[in-house]
Amino acid sequence: MLSLGAAAQAQTTLRIGLAEDPDILDPTMARTYVGRIVFAAFCDKLFDIDEKLNIVPQLALSHETSADGKEVTIKLRPGVKFQDGEPFDAEAAKFSLDRHLNTPGSFRKPEIASLDHVDVVDPLTIKLVLKAPFSPLLAQLTDRAGMMVSPKAAKAEGDKFGLHPVCAGPYKFVERVQQDKIVFEKFADYWNKDDIFIDRIVYQPIDDATVRLANLKSGGLDLIERLLATDIKDVTSDLRLKLDTATSLGYRGLTLNIGKDKAKGPLSQSAKVRQALDLAIDREALNQVIFNGEFTPGNQWVNPENPYYQSAFPLRGRDVEKAKALLKEAGVTPPVTVDFMVPKESESEAAAQVLQAMAAEAGFDLKIRVTEFATSLKQGEAGEYQAYMLEWSGRSDPDGNTFNHLHTGAALNYSAWSNPTADKALEDARLVSDMQKRKAIYAMLAREVQNQEPILYLYHRKFLFAHTTKLEGFRPMPDGLIRVVGLKLK
């Protein structure tokens, strides 16, 4: 009995506090950043990225691209099993990619739309045959589009797969209680099991950042994501805690409803009104007041240090008088009332209040409507808003920050913006691998976005993680995801 008790005590559990409850745990259908954090524990991908954004193999071993860029041959890792014991092989990889492409409502389809079909070359080799060269392909396969699911489980569960997901990652799904917890346990047959040291992982969604930190300090959690910038000193002064940071690949902005605004408000009808709202915002002041100066003000889909940043379009300063003049030119009489949807989260709500006050000085009346995050996504997709404070966690390739958000009819184009010049730039950038040529193409896109303002880019987050000093091996990554391989609890 004593030895059984000792064994039970030896079980280690890592408790992670999340800022929101994820949406569906199906890599084909999921669309939230917080969901990607959870996927990192149980859904391995064909490729991954390292701290310097290099693409590295995961379930793949290597790849080779044909001279014309239309075929990519991928060698797969041998000896890999899904969490239901089924083997991962070329047929399974083809199944997962086909599922991403063909499932109705798939959010992965736009990411790999250039993929015509997948050939099985041999049991551990697949060939991706493309309709045209597609420079972001490998970058897409470092994320959900590259996640492999068990064909047996996916066929058996159908559209309920997200309730009992089965992948090829280090931890297998145990249970989920909405808005409470998601539980995983170590998968004994994981291909890299020698680097897995924790027995169970429990994710707990706590949307109040102050409560998340309180739980960490009391020992109820071991690791939290999205610490408030204003709480950094509270963590660094506590000898039991450690702070880790990484600059985000993504952005937060105001998505403005252009094509689906049922009320046909001034914001949707006139680019000058959208430009006026932009000019009402002091991004540096927002950064100082809400984020303690820790974030990076921005006006593009990549941060100013990114090699794809367009320096020809620098950050505009605040100009309230010019904003008022633009409203007058647009024939609009202030105040311009705006239905402003803000996801329920303390930092977002605080930032929204600062934006509301700034905009009021230029003649805008932003009516803040705090909405549960998953609900806000549904309403955003339906166009049930006029301005939507939305954060994109970012991708290593600029296509991942632009195409789905700005191309006509794309899955995440909540603005419902449609611009032929922008569409062509987005499409052309996918055909070119040379960085300077791609950057020149993206300059055309930047010009259209700056003029038409479907999204007002505001700032680029610094990912702030806080954890107990008992946790070892944690590596903050620029995509903000928590890699669990190599983590240890002392």
Short mmCIF file of C-alpha atoms in Angstrom, two decimals:
data_model
loop_
_atom_site.label_atom_id
_atom_site.label_comp_id
_atom_site.label_asym_id
_atom_site.label_seq_id
_atom_site.Cartn_x
_atom_site.Cartn_y
_atom_site.Cartn_z
CA MET A 1 0.00 0.00 0.00
CA LEU A 2 2.84 2.36 0.84
CA SER A 3 4.54 1.77 -2.51
CA LEU A 4 1.25 2.41 -4.36
CA GLY A 5 0.88 5.70 -2.50
CA ALA A 6 4.39 6.74 -3.40
CA ALA A 7 3.73 5.96 -7.06
CA ALA A 8 0.59 8.08 -7.02
CA GLN A 9 2.48 11.00 -5.47
CA ALA A 10 5.16 10.73 -8.15
CA GLN A 11 2.62 11.63 -10.84
CA THR A 12 3.37 15.15 -12.10
CA THR A 13 0.69 17.54 -13.34
CA LEU A 14 1.38 20.80 -15.17
CA ARG A 15 -1.45 23.32 -14.75
CA ILE A 16 -1.57 26.06 -17.39
CA GLY A 17 -3.77 29.15 -17.17
CA LEU A 18 -5.23 30.31 -20.49
CA ALA A 19 -6.70 33.73 -21.27
CA GLU A 20 -9.74 32.20 -23.02
CA ASP A 21 -11.49 28.91 -23.55
CA PRO A 22 -10.47 27.48 -26.95
CA ASP A 23 -12.95 26.77 -29.70
CA ILE A 24 -13.26 23.29 -31.24
CA LEU A 25 -10.27 20.95 -30.74
CA ASP A 26 -10.24 19.86 -34.38
CA PRO A 27 -7.26 21.25 -36.33
CA THR A 28 -9.32 21.40 -39.53
CA MET A 29 -12.11 23.51 -37.99
CA ALA A 30 -10.33 25.48 -35.25
CA ARG A 31 -9.45 29.17 -35.56
CA THR A 32 -8.36 30.57 -32.18
CA TYR A 33 -4.86 31.38 -30.96
CA VAL A 34 -5.59 29.90 -27.55
CA GLY A 35 -6.63 26.68 -29.27
CA ARG A 36 -3.22 26.55 -30.96
CA ILE A 37 -1.61 26.62 -27.51
CA VAL A 38 -3.58 23.50 -26.58
CA PHE A 39 -2.95 21.76 -29.92
CA ALA A 40 0.79 22.09 -29.29
CA ALA A 41 0.46 19.46 -26.56
CA PHE A 42 -1.31 16.78 -28.55
CA CYS A 43 -1.18 17.42 -32.31
CA ASP A 44 2.27 17.20 -33.88
CA LYS A 45 2.73 18.76 -37.31
CA LEU A 46 4.75 17.84 -40.38
CA PHE A 47 7.08 20.76 -39.59
CA ASP A 48 7.66 23.25 -36.77
CA ILE A 49 9.57 26.49 -36.28
CA ASP A 50 12.44 27.21 -33.92
CA GLU A 51 13.16 30.38 -31.93
CA LYS A 52 14.71 32.04 -35.00
CA LEU A 53 11.73 31.15 -37.25
CA ASN A 54 13.67 28.47 -39.11
CA ILE A 55 11.41 25.69 -40.39
CA VAL A 56 12.43 22.38 -38.81
CA PRO A 57 11.10 18.81 -39.30
CA GLN A 58 8.65 17.29 -36.82
CA LEU A 59 6.59 14.41 -38.22
CA ALA A 60 8.44 14.93 -41.48
CA LEU A 61 12.11 14.08 -41.82
CA SER A 62 12.93 16.09 -44.94
CA HIS A 63 11.44 17.71 -48.03
CA GLU A 64 12.44 18.41 -51.61
CA THR A 65 10.83 20.93 -53.99
CA SER A 66 10.86 20.43 -57.76
CA ALA A 67 12.55 22.99 -60.04
CA ASP A 68 9.20 24.43 -61.18
CA GLY A 69 7.98 24.72 -57.58
CA LYS A 70 4.87 22.62 -58.25
CA GLU A 71 5.83 19.42 -56.44
CA VAL A 72 7.04 18.99 -52.87
CA THR A 73 8.15 15.51 -51.82
CA ILE A 74 8.12 14.88 -48.06
CA LYS A 75 9.81 11.98 -46.28
CA LEU A 76 7.93 11.02 -43.10
CA ARG A 77 9.30 9.97 -39.73
CA PRO A 78 9.12 6.18 -39.21
CA GLY A 79 7.75 4.48 -36.10
CA VAL A 80 5.15 7.18 -35.27
CA LYS A 81 1.79 6.20 -33.79
CA PHE A 82 -1.44 8.09 -33.29
CA GLN A 83 -2.81 8.18 -29.75
CA ASP A 84 -5.29 5.40 -30.61
CA GLY A 85 -2.39 3.10 -31.53
CA GLU A 86 -2.88 3.42 -35.29
CA PRO A 87 0.28 3.90 -37.36
CA PHE A 88 1.17 7.25 -38.90
CA ASP A 89 2.25 6.71 -42.49
CA ALA A 90 1.88 8.21 -45.96
CA GLU A 91 -1.77 7.14 -46.27
CA ALA A 92 -2.57 8.82 -42.95
CA ALA A 93 -0.73 12.00 -43.97
CA LYS A 94 -2.66 12.09 -47.24
CA PHE A 95 -5.91 11.57 -45.30
CA SER A 96 -5.20 14.53 -43.00
CA LEU A 97 -4.29 16.89 -45.83
CA ASP A 98 -7.30 15.79 -47.88
CA ARG A 99 -9.48 16.36 -44.81
CA HIS A 100 -8.15 19.89 -44.43
CA LEU A 101 -8.96 20.54 -48.09
CA ASN A 102 -12.34 18.85 -48.41
CA THR A 103 -14.18 19.19 -45.09
CA PRO A 104 -17.09 21.65 -45.45
CA GLY A 105 -16.26 24.84 -43.56
CA SER A 106 -12.56 23.94 -43.19
CA PHE A 107 -10.45 26.89 -42.04
CA ARG A 108 -7.36 25.14 -43.36
CA LYS A 109 -8.55 24.99 -46.96
CA PRO A 110 -7.61 28.62 -47.75
CA GLU A 111 -4.19 28.06 -46.19
CA ILE A 112 -3.32 25.21 -48.58
CA ALA A 113 -5.70 26.03 -51.45
CA SER A 114 -2.86 25.76 -53.96
CA LEU A 115 -2.59 22.05 -53.18
CA ASP A 116 -4.16 20.10 -56.05
CA HIS A 117 -3.69 16.60 -54.66
CA VAL A 118 -1.46 14.36 -52.56
CA ASP A 119 0.25 11.29 -54.00
CA VAL A 120 1.45 8.40 -51.86
CA VAL A 121 4.91 7.57 -53.21
CA ASP A 122 5.70 4.80 -50.72
CA PRO A 123 4.63 3.98 -47.14
CA LEU A 124 6.73 6.84 -45.72
CA THR A 125 6.78 9.34 -48.61
CA ILE A 126 4.13 11.73 -49.92
CA LYS A 127 4.24 14.10 -52.86
CA LEU A 128 2.27 17.34 -52.69
CA VAL A 129 1.23 18.34 -56.22
CA LEU A 130 0.40 22.04 -56.45
CA LYS A 131 -1.75 23.99 -58.90
CA ALA A 132 0.95 26.66 -58.93
CA PRO A 133 4.11 27.45 -56.96
CA PHE A 134 3.18 28.36 -53.39
CA SER A 135 5.99 29.97 -51.40
CA PRO A 136 4.26 29.85 -47.96
CA LEU A 137 3.53 26.10 -48.15
CA LEU A 138 6.07 24.82 -45.61
CA ALA A 139 5.24 27.71 -43.26
CA GLN A 140 1.57 26.66 -43.40
CA LEU A 141 2.57 23.09 -42.56
CA THR A 142 4.24 24.30 -39.34
CA ASP A 143 0.78 25.09 -38.01
CA ARG A 144 -2.70 23.54 -38.01
CA ALA A 145 -2.60 22.73 -41.74
CA GLY A 146 0.34 20.44 -40.96
CA MET A 147 -1.34 18.68 -38.03
CA MET A 148 -2.01 15.00 -38.59
CA VAL A 149 -5.14 13.29 -37.24
CA SER A 150 -5.93 9.59 -36.90
CA PRO A 151 -7.93 8.49 -39.97
CA LYS A 152 -9.67 5.79 -37.91
CA ALA A 153 -10.82 8.23 -35.22
CA ALA A 154 -11.74 10.98 -37.70
CA LYS A 155 -13.91 8.60 -39.75
CA ALA A 156 -15.59 7.18 -36.65
CA GLU A 157 -16.32 10.57 -35.04
CA GLY A 158 -17.20 12.57 -38.15
CA ASP A 159 -18.11 16.17 -37.26
CA LYS A 160 -17.81 15.25 -33.56
CA PHE A 161 -14.06 14.63 -33.87
CA GLY A 162 -13.31 17.82 -31.91
CA LEU A 163 -15.00 16.28 -28.86
CA HIS A 164 -12.63 13.27 -28.85
CA PRO A 165 -9.58 14.36 -30.87
CA VAL A 166 -6.82 11.88 -31.70
CA CYS A 167 -3.48 13.07 -33.10
CA ALA A 168 0.18 12.02 -33.05
CA GLY A 169 1.47 14.31 -30.31
CA PRO A 170 3.03 13.77 -26.87
CA TYR A 171 -0.20 13.93 -24.84
CA LYS A 172 -3.57 12.29 -25.45
CA PHE A 173 -6.93 13.87 -24.80
CA VAL A 174 -8.76 12.80 -21.61
CA GLU A 175 -11.65 15.22 -21.06
CA ARG A 176 -12.94 18.73 -21.52
CA VAL A 177 -15.32 20.73 -19.35
CA GLN A 178 -16.29 23.93 -21.18
CA GLN A 179 -15.02 27.12 -19.51
CA ASP A 180 -13.36 24.99 -16.80
CA LYS A 181 -10.59 22.65 -17.91
CA ILE A 182 -9.05 20.52 -20.66
CA VAL A 183 -7.12 17.48 -19.45
CA PHE A 184 -4.40 15.48 -21.23
CA GLU A 185 -2.19 12.59 -20.12
CA LYS A 186 1.19 11.43 -21.40
CA PHE A 187 1.02 9.18 -24.47
CA ALA A 188 3.22 6.16 -23.72
CA ASP A 189 3.99 5.41 -27.40
CA TYR A 190 4.93 8.93 -28.46
CA TRP A 191 7.80 8.89 -30.95
CA ASN A 192 9.85 11.29 -28.81
CA LYS A 193 8.73 9.93 -25.42
CA ASP A 194 12.23 10.19 -23.89
CA ASP A 195 11.81 13.99 -23.84
CA ILE A 196 8.41 13.93 -22.11
CA PHE A 197 8.77 14.30 -18.34
CA ILE A 198 5.34 15.42 -17.10
CA ASP A 199 2.46 12.95 -16.70
CA ARG A 200 -0.60 15.19 -17.06
CA ILE A 201 -1.40 18.65 -18.39
CA VAL A 202 -4.48 20.57 -17.32
CA TYR A 203 -5.41 23.74 -19.19
CA GLN A 204 -7.68 26.13 -17.28
CA PRO A 205 -9.33 29.08 -19.07
CA ILE A 206 -9.38 32.16 -16.80
CA ASP A 207 -10.19 35.30 -18.77
CA ASP A 208 -9.37 37.69 -15.93
CA ALA A 209 -5.59 38.22 -16.03
CA THR A 210 -5.50 39.34 -12.40
CA VAL A 211 -7.17 36.09 -11.32
CA ARG A 212 -4.77 34.08 -13.50
CA LEU A 213 -1.80 35.67 -11.77
CA ALA A 214 -3.35 35.20 -8.34
CA ASN A 215 -3.76 31.49 -9.08
CA LEU A 216 -0.12 31.27 -10.15
CA LYS A 217 1.07 33.01 -6.99
CA SER A 218 -1.06 30.79 -4.75
CA GLY A 219 0.24 27.61 -6.41
CA GLY A 220 -3.03 26.76 -8.18
CA LEU A 221 -1.32 27.15 -11.57
CA ASP A 222 2.24 26.48 -12.74
CA LEU A 223 2.32 28.57 -15.91
CA ILE A 224 0.19 31.38 -17.31
CA GLU A 225 0.11 33.04 -20.70
CA ARG A 226 -0.66 36.68 -21.50
CA LEU A 227 0.46 38.20 -18.24
CA LEU A 228 -0.52 41.88 -18.10
CA ALA A 229 2.40 44.18 -18.89
CA THR A 230 1.50 46.17 -15.79
CA ASP A 231 2.05 43.02 -13.68
CA ILE A 232 5.62 42.39 -14.83
CA LYS A 233 7.16 43.90 -11.69
CA ASP A 234 4.85 41.81 -9.53
CA VAL A 235 6.31 38.67 -11.13
CA THR A 236 9.96 39.71 -11.29
CA SER A 237 9.95 40.71 -7.63
CA ASP A 238 8.62 37.29 -6.55
CA LEU A 239 11.45 34.80 -6.03
CA ARG A 240 9.05 31.90 -6.63
CA LEU A 241 8.17 33.09 -10.12
CA LYS A 242 9.93 33.61 -13.44
CA LEU A 243 9.07 35.83 -16.42
CA ASP A 244 9.72 34.77 -20.04
CA THR A 245 9.01 36.92 -23.09
CA ALA A 246 8.93 36.72 -26.89
CA THR A 247 7.95 39.34 -29.47
CA SER A 248 4.80 38.34 -31.31
CA LEU A 249 4.63 37.59 -35.02
CA GLY A 250 1.11 38.99 -35.05
CA TYR A 251 -0.82 42.16 -34.36
CA ARG A 252 -3.88 43.60 -32.70
CA GLY A 253 -6.09 45.89 -34.70
CA LEU A 254 -9.54 47.25 -35.27
CA THR A 255 -11.25 45.30 -38.02
CA LEU A 256 -13.78 47.62 -39.62
CA ASN A 257 -16.94 46.19 -41.16
CA ILE A 258 -17.03 47.40 -44.77
CA GLY A 259 -19.01 44.84 -46.72
CA LYS A 260 -21.47 43.40 -44.19
CA ASP A 261 -22.60 46.44 -42.21
CA LYS A 262 -26.39 46.10 -42.25
CA ALA A 263 -26.77 49.61 -40.79
CA LYS A 264 -24.67 51.11 -43.61
CA GLY A 265 -22.97 53.40 -41.10
CA PRO A 266 -20.45 56.09 -42.15
CA LEU A 267 -17.51 53.90 -41.17
CA SER A 268 -18.44 51.25 -43.74
CA GLN A 269 -19.41 53.70 -46.46
CA SER A 270 -16.39 56.00 -46.55
CA ALA A 271 -12.63 55.42 -46.49
CA LYS A 272 -12.24 59.02 -45.28
CA VAL A 273 -14.26 58.20 -42.17
CA ARG A 274 -12.06 55.16 -41.52
CA GLN A 275 -8.95 57.30 -42.03
CA ALA A 276 -10.36 59.83 -39.57
CA LEU A 277 -10.74 57.14 -36.93
CA ASP A 278 -7.16 56.06 -37.58
CA LEU A 279 -5.88 59.62 -37.14
CA ALA A 280 -7.76 59.92 -33.84
CA ILE A 281 -5.59 57.18 -32.30
CA ASP A 282 -2.30 57.78 -30.51
CA ARG A 283 -0.69 54.35 -30.65
CA GLU A 284 2.32 55.22 -28.48
CA ALA A 285 0.08 56.66 -25.77
CA LEU A 286 -2.02 53.49 -25.88
CA ASN A 287 1.16 51.43 -25.48
CA GLN A 288 2.34 53.47 -22.49
CA VAL A 289 -1.00 53.67 -20.66
CA ILE A 290 -2.19 50.07 -21.07
CA PHE A 291 0.94 48.05 -21.80
CA ASN A 292 3.54 49.83 -19.70
CA GLY A 293 5.48 50.67 -22.88
CA GLU A 294 6.27 46.96 -23.39
CA PHE A 295 4.49 46.47 -26.72
CA THR A 296 5.40 47.85 -30.16
CA PRO A 297 3.06 50.38 -31.81
CA GLY A 298 2.38 49.39 -35.41
CA ASN A 299 0.43 50.14 -38.56
CA GLN A 300 1.04 46.98 -40.60
CA TRP A 301 0.51 43.24 -40.39
CA VAL A 302 4.15 42.74 -39.34
CA ASN A 303 6.14 44.63 -36.72
CA PRO A 304 8.69 47.30 -37.68
CA GLU A 305 11.61 44.91 -37.07
CA ASN A 306 10.27 42.30 -39.49
CA PRO A 307 12.15 42.12 -42.82
CA TYR A 308 8.78 42.43 -44.62
CA TYR A 309 7.86 45.70 -42.89
CA GLN A 310 7.15 48.45 -45.46
CA SER A 311 9.17 51.47 -44.29
CA ALA A 312 7.64 53.57 -47.10
CA PHE A 313 4.45 53.57 -45.04
CA PRO A 314 5.57 54.74 -41.59
CA LEU A 315 3.39 55.05 -38.52
CA ARG A 316 1.10 58.08 -38.69
CA GLY A 317 0.99 60.44 -35.76
CA ARG A 318 -2.27 61.43 -34.10
CA ASP A 319 -3.95 64.39 -35.79
CA VAL A 320 -7.38 65.20 -34.34
CA GLU A 321 -7.91 68.32 -36.46
CA LYS A 322 -7.20 66.44 -39.68
CA ALA A 323 -9.55 63.67 -38.50
CA LYS A 324 -12.33 66.22 -38.01
CA ALA A 325 -11.59 67.70 -41.46
CA LEU A 326 -11.89 64.26 -43.07
CA LEU A 327 -15.28 63.72 -41.45
CA LYS A 328 -16.36 67.07 -42.86
CA GLU A 329 -15.07 66.14 -46.34
CA ALA A 330 -17.02 62.89 -46.11
CA GLY A 331 -20.19 64.86 -45.39
CA VAL A 332 -20.60 63.26 -42.00
CA THR A 333 -21.96 65.12 -38.98
CA PRO A 334 -20.42 64.07 -35.65
CA PRO A 335 -20.80 62.17 -33.48
CA VAL A 336 -20.27 59.07 -35.60
CA THR A 337 -21.81 56.23 -33.59
CA VAL A 338 -19.95 52.92 -33.89
CA ASP A 339 -20.94 49.48 -32.55
CA PHE A 340 -17.55 48.49 -31.09
CA MET A 341 -17.28 44.77 -30.30
CA VAL A 342 -14.53 43.92 -27.80
CA PRO A 343 -13.69 40.33 -26.69
CA LYS A 344 -14.10 39.81 -22.94
CA GLU A 345 -10.59 40.08 -21.55
CA SER A 346 -9.25 42.69 -19.15
CA GLU A 347 -6.43 44.04 -21.32
CA SER A 348 -8.69 44.31 -24.38
CA GLU A 349 -11.38 46.10 -22.42
CA ALA A 350 -8.89 48.58 -20.94
CA ALA A 351 -7.41 49.31 -24.38
CA ALA A 352 -10.91 49.75 -25.81
CA GLN A 353 -11.73 52.39 -23.21
CA VAL A 354 -8.60 54.37 -24.11
CA LEU A 355 -9.48 54.13 -27.82
CA GLN A 356 -13.02 55.24 -27.01
CA ALA A 357 -11.74 58.36 -25.25
CA MET A 358 -9.28 59.21 -28.06
CA ALA A 359 -11.88 58.72 -30.78
CA ALA A 360 -14.42 60.88 -28.95
CA GLU A 361 -12.14 63.92 -29.34
CA ALA A 362 -12.35 63.54 -33.13
CA GLY A 363 -16.12 63.06 -33.28
CA PHE A 364 -16.62 59.32 -32.83
CA ASP A 365 -18.87 57.67 -30.28
CA LEU A 366 -17.52 54.14 -29.86
CA LYS A 367 -20.19 52.07 -28.10
CA ILE A 368 -18.16 49.31 -26.43
CA ARG A 369 -19.91 45.95 -26.49
CA VAL A 370 -17.95 43.36 -24.46
CA THR A 371 -18.53 39.89 -25.91
CA GLU A 372 -17.32 36.40 -24.94
CA PHE A 373 -14.45 35.57 -27.29
CA ALA A 374 -15.86 32.57 -29.18
CA THR A 375 -19.17 34.41 -29.59
CA SER A 376 -17.34 37.46 -30.93
CA LEU A 377 -15.76 35.30 -33.64
CA LYS A 378 -19.17 34.09 -34.78
CA GLN A 379 -20.54 37.63 -34.79
CA GLY A 380 -17.43 38.86 -36.59
CA GLU A 381 -17.90 36.26 -39.31
CA ALA A 382 -21.58 37.23 -39.63
CA GLY A 383 -20.76 40.94 -39.81
CA GLU A 384 -22.69 41.75 -36.64
CA TYR A 385 -20.47 44.66 -35.61
CA GLN A 386 -19.02 47.88 -37.03
CA ALA A 387 -15.59 47.86 -35.35
CA TYR A 388 -14.09 44.71 -33.85
CA MET A 389 -10.99 44.68 -31.65
CA LEU A 390 -9.32 41.51 -32.84
CA GLU A 391 -5.88 40.05 -32.27
CA TRP A 392 -4.06 37.80 -34.72
CA SER A 393 -1.32 35.71 -33.15
CA GLY A 394 0.76 35.79 -36.31
CA ARG A 395 2.58 33.42 -38.62
CA SER A 396 6.21 33.17 -39.65
CA ASP A 397 5.41 33.93 -43.31
CA PRO A 398 3.63 37.25 -44.13
CA ASP A 399 1.05 35.39 -46.20
CA GLY A 400 -0.27 33.99 -42.91
CA ASN A 401 -0.91 37.52 -41.64
CA THR A 402 -2.55 38.83 -44.80
CA PHE A 403 -4.23 36.51 -47.30
CA ASN A 404 -6.96 35.08 -45.08
CA HIS A 405 -7.74 38.51 -43.63
CA LEU A 406 -7.64 40.74 -46.69
CA HIS A 407 -8.42 38.69 -49.81
CA THR A 408 -11.95 38.87 -51.20
CA GLY A 409 -14.09 36.11 -49.68
CA ALA A 410 -11.28 34.68 -47.52
CA ALA A 411 -12.28 32.84 -44.36
CA LEU A 412 -11.03 35.46 -41.89
CA ASN A 413 -11.87 38.54 -43.94
CA TYR A 414 -14.40 39.69 -41.33
CA SER A 415 -14.25 43.19 -42.81
CA ALA A 416 -15.72 41.77 -46.05
CA TRP A 417 -13.32 44.10 -47.86
CA SER A 418 -12.91 43.49 -51.58
CA ASN A 419 -10.16 45.14 -53.58
CA PRO A 420 -8.91 43.72 -56.93
CA THR A 421 -5.47 45.34 -56.62
CA ALA A 422 -5.01 43.88 -53.14
CA ASP A 423 -6.28 40.48 -54.31
CA LYS A 424 -3.73 40.38 -57.14
CA ALA A 425 -0.88 41.35 -54.81
CA LEU A 426 -1.88 38.64 -52.34
CA GLU A 427 -2.06 36.04 -55.10
CA ASP A 428 1.20 37.12 -56.78
CA ALA A 429 3.13 37.02 -53.48
CA ARG A 430 2.32 33.32 -53.20
CA LEU A 431 4.01 32.57 -56.53
CA VAL A 432 7.40 34.10 -55.68
CA SER A 433 10.07 32.76 -53.33
CA ASP A 434 12.63 35.58 -53.61
CA MET A 435 12.18 37.79 -50.55
CA GLN A 436 12.88 41.15 -52.18
CA LYS A 437 10.47 40.43 -55.02
CA ARG A 438 7.79 39.37 -52.54
CA LYS A 439 8.38 42.47 -50.44
CA ALA A 440 7.86 44.68 -53.51
CA ILE A 441 4.56 42.91 -54.17
CA TYR A 442 3.46 43.41 -50.56
CA ALA A 443 4.21 47.14 -50.94
CA MET A 444 1.30 47.32 -53.39
CA LEU A 445 -0.91 45.63 -50.82
CA ALA A 446 0.26 48.02 -48.10
CA ARG A 447 -0.68 51.03 -50.24
CA GLU A 448 -4.24 49.76 -50.74
CA VAL A 449 -4.66 48.87 -47.07
CA GLN A 450 -3.34 52.26 -45.93
CA ASN A 451 -5.79 54.03 -48.22
CA GLN A 452 -8.86 51.89 -47.63
CA GLU A 453 -8.29 50.92 -43.96
CA PRO A 454 -10.19 47.61 -43.65
CA ILE A 455 -8.05 47.00 -40.55
CA LEU A 456 -6.52 49.67 -38.33
CA TYR A 457 -3.35 47.95 -37.10
CA LEU A 458 -2.58 49.16 -33.58
CA TYR A 459 0.30 47.29 -31.96
CA HIS A 460 2.36 44.14 -31.76
CA ARG A 461 2.25 42.25 -28.49
CA LYS A 462 5.15 40.98 -26.49
CA PHE A 463 4.15 37.53 -25.30
CA LEU A 464 4.48 37.54 -21.52
CA PHE A 465 4.63 34.19 -19.74
CA ALA A 466 4.94 33.78 -16.00
CA HIS A 467 5.65 30.46 -14.31
CA THR A 468 6.82 28.86 -11.13
CA THR A 469 10.58 28.43 -10.77
CA LYS A 470 9.83 24.73 -10.31
CA LEU A 471 9.17 24.54 -14.05
CA GLU A 472 12.29 23.86 -16.10
CA GLY A 473 12.90 23.78 -19.85
CA PHE A 474 10.32 26.39 -20.89
CA ARG A 475 11.21 28.20 -24.14
CA PRO A 476 9.21 31.30 -25.10
CA MET A 477 8.52 31.19 -28.83
CA PRO A 478 7.64 33.99 -31.29
CA ASP A 479 4.37 32.27 -32.21
CA GLY A 480 3.32 32.39 -28.54
CA LEU A 481 2.71 28.63 -28.34
CA ILE A 482 3.75 26.53 -25.37
CA ARG A 483 5.96 23.60 -26.42
CA VAL A 484 5.62 20.89 -23.81
CA VAL A 485 8.44 18.64 -25.02
CA GLY A 486 11.35 18.91 -22.59
CA LEU A 487 9.38 20.55 -19.76
CA LYS A 488 10.09 19.32 -16.23
CA LEU A 489 8.57 20.06 -12.83
CA LYS A 490 11.06 19.92 -9.95
#
